[in-house]
Coordinates of C-alpha atoms and ligand atoms in Angstrom, one line a residue:
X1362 CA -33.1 19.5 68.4
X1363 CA -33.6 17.8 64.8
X1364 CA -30.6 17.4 62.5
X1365 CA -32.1 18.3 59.4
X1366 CA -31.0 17.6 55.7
X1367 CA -32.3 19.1 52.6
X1368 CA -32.0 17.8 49.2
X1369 CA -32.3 20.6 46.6
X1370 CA -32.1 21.2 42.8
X1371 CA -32.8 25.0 41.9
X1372 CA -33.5 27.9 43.4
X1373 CA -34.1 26.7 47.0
X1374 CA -37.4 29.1 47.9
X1375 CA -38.2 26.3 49.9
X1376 CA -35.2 25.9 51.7
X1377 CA -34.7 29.5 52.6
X1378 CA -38.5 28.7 54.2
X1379 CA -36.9 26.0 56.1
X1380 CA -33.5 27.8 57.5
X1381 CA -35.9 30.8 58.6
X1382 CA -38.0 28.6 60.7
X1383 CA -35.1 27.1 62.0
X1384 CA -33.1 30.3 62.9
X1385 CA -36.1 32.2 64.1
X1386 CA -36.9 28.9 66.5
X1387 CA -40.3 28.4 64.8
X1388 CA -38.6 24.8 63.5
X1389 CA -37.1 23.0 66.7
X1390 CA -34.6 21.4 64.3
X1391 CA -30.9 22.4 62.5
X1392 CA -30.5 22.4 59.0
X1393 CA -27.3 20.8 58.9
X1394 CA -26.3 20.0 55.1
X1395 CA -27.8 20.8 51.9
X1396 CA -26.9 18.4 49.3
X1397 CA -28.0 19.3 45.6
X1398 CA -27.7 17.1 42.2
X1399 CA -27.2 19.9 40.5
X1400 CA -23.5 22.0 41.0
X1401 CA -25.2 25.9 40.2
X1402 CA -28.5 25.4 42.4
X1403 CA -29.1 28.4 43.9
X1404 CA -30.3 26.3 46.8
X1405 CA -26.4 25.9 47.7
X1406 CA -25.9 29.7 47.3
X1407 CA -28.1 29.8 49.9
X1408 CA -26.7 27.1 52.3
X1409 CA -23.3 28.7 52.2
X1410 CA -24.9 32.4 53.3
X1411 CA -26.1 30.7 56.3
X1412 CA -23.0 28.9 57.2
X1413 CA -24.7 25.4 56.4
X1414 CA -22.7 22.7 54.6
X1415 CA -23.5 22.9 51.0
X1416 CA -22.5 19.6 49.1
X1417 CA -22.9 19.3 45.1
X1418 CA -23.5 15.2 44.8
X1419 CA -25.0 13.0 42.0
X1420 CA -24.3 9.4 43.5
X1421 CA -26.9 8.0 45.8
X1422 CA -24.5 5.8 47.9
X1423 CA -22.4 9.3 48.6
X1424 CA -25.8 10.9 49.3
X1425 CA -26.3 8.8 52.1
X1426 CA -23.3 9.0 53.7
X1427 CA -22.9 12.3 54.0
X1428 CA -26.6 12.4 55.6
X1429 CA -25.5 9.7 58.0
X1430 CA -22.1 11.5 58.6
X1431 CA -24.6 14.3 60.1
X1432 CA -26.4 12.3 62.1
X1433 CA -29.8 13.3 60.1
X1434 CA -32.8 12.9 61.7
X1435 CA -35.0 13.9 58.9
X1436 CA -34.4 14.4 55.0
X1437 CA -36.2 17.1 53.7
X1438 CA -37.1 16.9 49.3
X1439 CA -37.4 20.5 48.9
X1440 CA -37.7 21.0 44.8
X1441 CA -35.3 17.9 44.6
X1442 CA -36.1 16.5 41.0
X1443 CA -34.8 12.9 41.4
X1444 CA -36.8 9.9 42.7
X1445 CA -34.9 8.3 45.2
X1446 CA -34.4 4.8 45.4
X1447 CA -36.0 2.5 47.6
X1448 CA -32.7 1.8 49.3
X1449 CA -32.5 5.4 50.3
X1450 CA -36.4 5.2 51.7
X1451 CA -36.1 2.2 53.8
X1452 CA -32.7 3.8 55.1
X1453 CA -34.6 6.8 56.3
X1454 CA -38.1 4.7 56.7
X1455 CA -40.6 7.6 57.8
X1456 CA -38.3 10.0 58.0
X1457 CA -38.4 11.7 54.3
X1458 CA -40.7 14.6 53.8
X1459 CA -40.9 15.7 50.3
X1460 CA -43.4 19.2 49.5
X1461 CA -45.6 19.0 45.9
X1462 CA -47.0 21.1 44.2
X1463 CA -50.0 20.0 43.6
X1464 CA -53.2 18.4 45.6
X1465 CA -52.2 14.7 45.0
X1466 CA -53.1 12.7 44.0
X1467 CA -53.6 14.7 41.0
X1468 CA -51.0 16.5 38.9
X1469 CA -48.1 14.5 40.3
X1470 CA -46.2 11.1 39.7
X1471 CA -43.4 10.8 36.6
X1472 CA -43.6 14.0 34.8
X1473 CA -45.3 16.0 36.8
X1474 CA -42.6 18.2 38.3
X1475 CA -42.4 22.1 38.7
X1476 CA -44.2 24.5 35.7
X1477 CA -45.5 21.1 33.9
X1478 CA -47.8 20.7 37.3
X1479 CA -49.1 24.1 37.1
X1480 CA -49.8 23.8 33.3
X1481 CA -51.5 20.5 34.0
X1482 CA -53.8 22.4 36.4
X1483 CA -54.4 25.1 33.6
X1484 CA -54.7 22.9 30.8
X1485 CA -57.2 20.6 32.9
X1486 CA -59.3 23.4 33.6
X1487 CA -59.6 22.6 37.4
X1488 CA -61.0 25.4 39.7
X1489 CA -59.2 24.7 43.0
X1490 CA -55.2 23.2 42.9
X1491 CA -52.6 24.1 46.1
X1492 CA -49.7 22.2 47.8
X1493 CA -49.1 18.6 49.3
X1494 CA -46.4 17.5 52.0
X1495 CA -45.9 14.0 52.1
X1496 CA -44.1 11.1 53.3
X1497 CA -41.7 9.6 50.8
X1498 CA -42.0 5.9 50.3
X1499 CA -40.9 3.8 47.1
X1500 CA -43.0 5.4 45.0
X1501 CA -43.4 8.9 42.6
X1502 CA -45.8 11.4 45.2
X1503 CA -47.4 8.4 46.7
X1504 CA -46.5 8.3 50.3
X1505 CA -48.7 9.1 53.5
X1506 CA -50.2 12.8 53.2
X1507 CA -48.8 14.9 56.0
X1508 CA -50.7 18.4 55.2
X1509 CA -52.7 20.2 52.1
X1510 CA -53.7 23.6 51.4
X1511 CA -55.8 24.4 48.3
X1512 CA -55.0 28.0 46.1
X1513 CA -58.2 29.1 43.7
X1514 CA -57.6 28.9 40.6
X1515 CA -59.0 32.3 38.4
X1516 CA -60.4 32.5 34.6
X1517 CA -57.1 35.4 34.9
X1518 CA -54.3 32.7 36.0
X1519 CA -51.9 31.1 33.8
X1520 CA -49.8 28.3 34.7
X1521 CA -46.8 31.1 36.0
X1522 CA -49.4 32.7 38.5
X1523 CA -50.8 29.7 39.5
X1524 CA -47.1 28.2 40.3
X1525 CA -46.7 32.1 42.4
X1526 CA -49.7 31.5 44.5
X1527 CA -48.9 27.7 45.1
X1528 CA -45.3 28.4 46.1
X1529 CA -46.2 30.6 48.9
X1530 CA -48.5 27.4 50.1
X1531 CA -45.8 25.2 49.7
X1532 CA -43.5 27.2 52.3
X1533 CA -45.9 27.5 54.6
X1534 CA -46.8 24.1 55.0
X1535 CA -43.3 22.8 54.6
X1536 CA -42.6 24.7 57.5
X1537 CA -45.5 23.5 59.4
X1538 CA -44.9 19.7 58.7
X1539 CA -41.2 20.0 59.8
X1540 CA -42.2 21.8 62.9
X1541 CA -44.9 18.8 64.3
X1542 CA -42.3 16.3 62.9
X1543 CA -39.5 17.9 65.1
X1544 CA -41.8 18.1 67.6
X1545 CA -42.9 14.4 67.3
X1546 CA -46.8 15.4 66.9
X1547 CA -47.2 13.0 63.3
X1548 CA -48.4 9.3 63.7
X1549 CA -48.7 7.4 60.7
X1550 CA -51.8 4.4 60.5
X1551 CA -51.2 3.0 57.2
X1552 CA -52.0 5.8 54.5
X1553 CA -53.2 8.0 57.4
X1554 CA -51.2 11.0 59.0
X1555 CA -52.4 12.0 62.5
X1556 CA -51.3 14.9 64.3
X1557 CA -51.2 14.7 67.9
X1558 CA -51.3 18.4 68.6
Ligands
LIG2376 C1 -41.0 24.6 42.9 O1 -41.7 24.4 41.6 C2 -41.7 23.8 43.9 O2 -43.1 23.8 43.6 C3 -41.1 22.5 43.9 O3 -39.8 22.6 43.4 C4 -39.7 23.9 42.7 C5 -38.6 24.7 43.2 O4 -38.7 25.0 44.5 N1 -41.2 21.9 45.2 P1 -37.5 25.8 45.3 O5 -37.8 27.3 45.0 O6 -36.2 25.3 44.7 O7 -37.7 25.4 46.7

């Protein structure tokens, strides 16, 4: 069984994805501390319903800790809007999964983060976007692709529906990345994600 950590900054959709699959036994893993940068996420409403430590922290350093204190396995970016620092990768080297929403390597990188990827999908006038889960190396969305699922996009979406149809993507693959990681089915060969099913 995985310890599990989740950074969060809003409304935590994604977590609640994650502590489902984990109390349902989908997820061989535990959530075991949420830890948010901002003090009203909703995300830490949600923690605290399930019983799971929910810790409002800003300083990296502290961030760390606290993962370390519960023996963390695997840190899970889950709408977490900061870019960690390359201290905090190569102290969980391979062991960061971070969920986008967008197919990188488009609509992602500085900038590009919640309704501002959707309305870059609009305003680009692409015709297919959907979700990315990823390793998290030094970089903005540029680690090792884990999994992708493409959404349609209609002449009737705006950048709201768009970011509906995507989210529901992003929790399904979340869960599915966690679940082969906790089951030690991903191999990484440089940029490459394998899964040993
Ligand atoms: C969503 O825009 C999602 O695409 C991204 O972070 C935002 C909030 O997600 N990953 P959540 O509901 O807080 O999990």
């Amino acid at each position: 069984m995985l310890n599990i950590g989740v950074l969060v900054s809003g409304g935590g959709t994604n977590l609640q994805a994650i502590i489902d699959g984990t109390k349902f036994g989908k997820i061989k893993g535990e959530v075991k501390v949420v830890i948010s940068n901002k003090e009203n996420a909703y995300a830490l409403e949600r923690a605290r319903h399930n019983n799971i430590e929910a810790v409002y922290e800003t300083n990296e350093n502290e961030i760390i800790r606290v993962l370390k204190e519960n023996n963390v396995n695997l840190v899970v970016l889950a709408g977490y809007l900061k870019i960690v620092s390359p201290k905090f990768v190569n102290e969980f080297r391979n062991k960061i999964i971070n969920i986008h929403p967008s197919l990188i390597p488009s609509f992602c990188g500085e900038g590009y983060y919640g309704e501002k990827v959707h309305q870059g999908v609009i305003d680009y006038g692409v015709k297919v976007t959907g979700a990315t889960v990823h390793f998290v190396d030094e970089g903005a969305d540029t680690g090792p692709i884990i999994m992708q699922e493409v959404v349609m996009v209609s002449q009737e979406d705006d950048a709201k529906s768009v970011a509906r149809k995507v989210l529901e993507v992003e929790h399904r693959i979340l869960n599915n990345s966690i679940k082969l990681f906790c089951e030690n089915k991903l191999s990484i060969q440089g940029r490459r994600v394998f899964i040993n099913e």
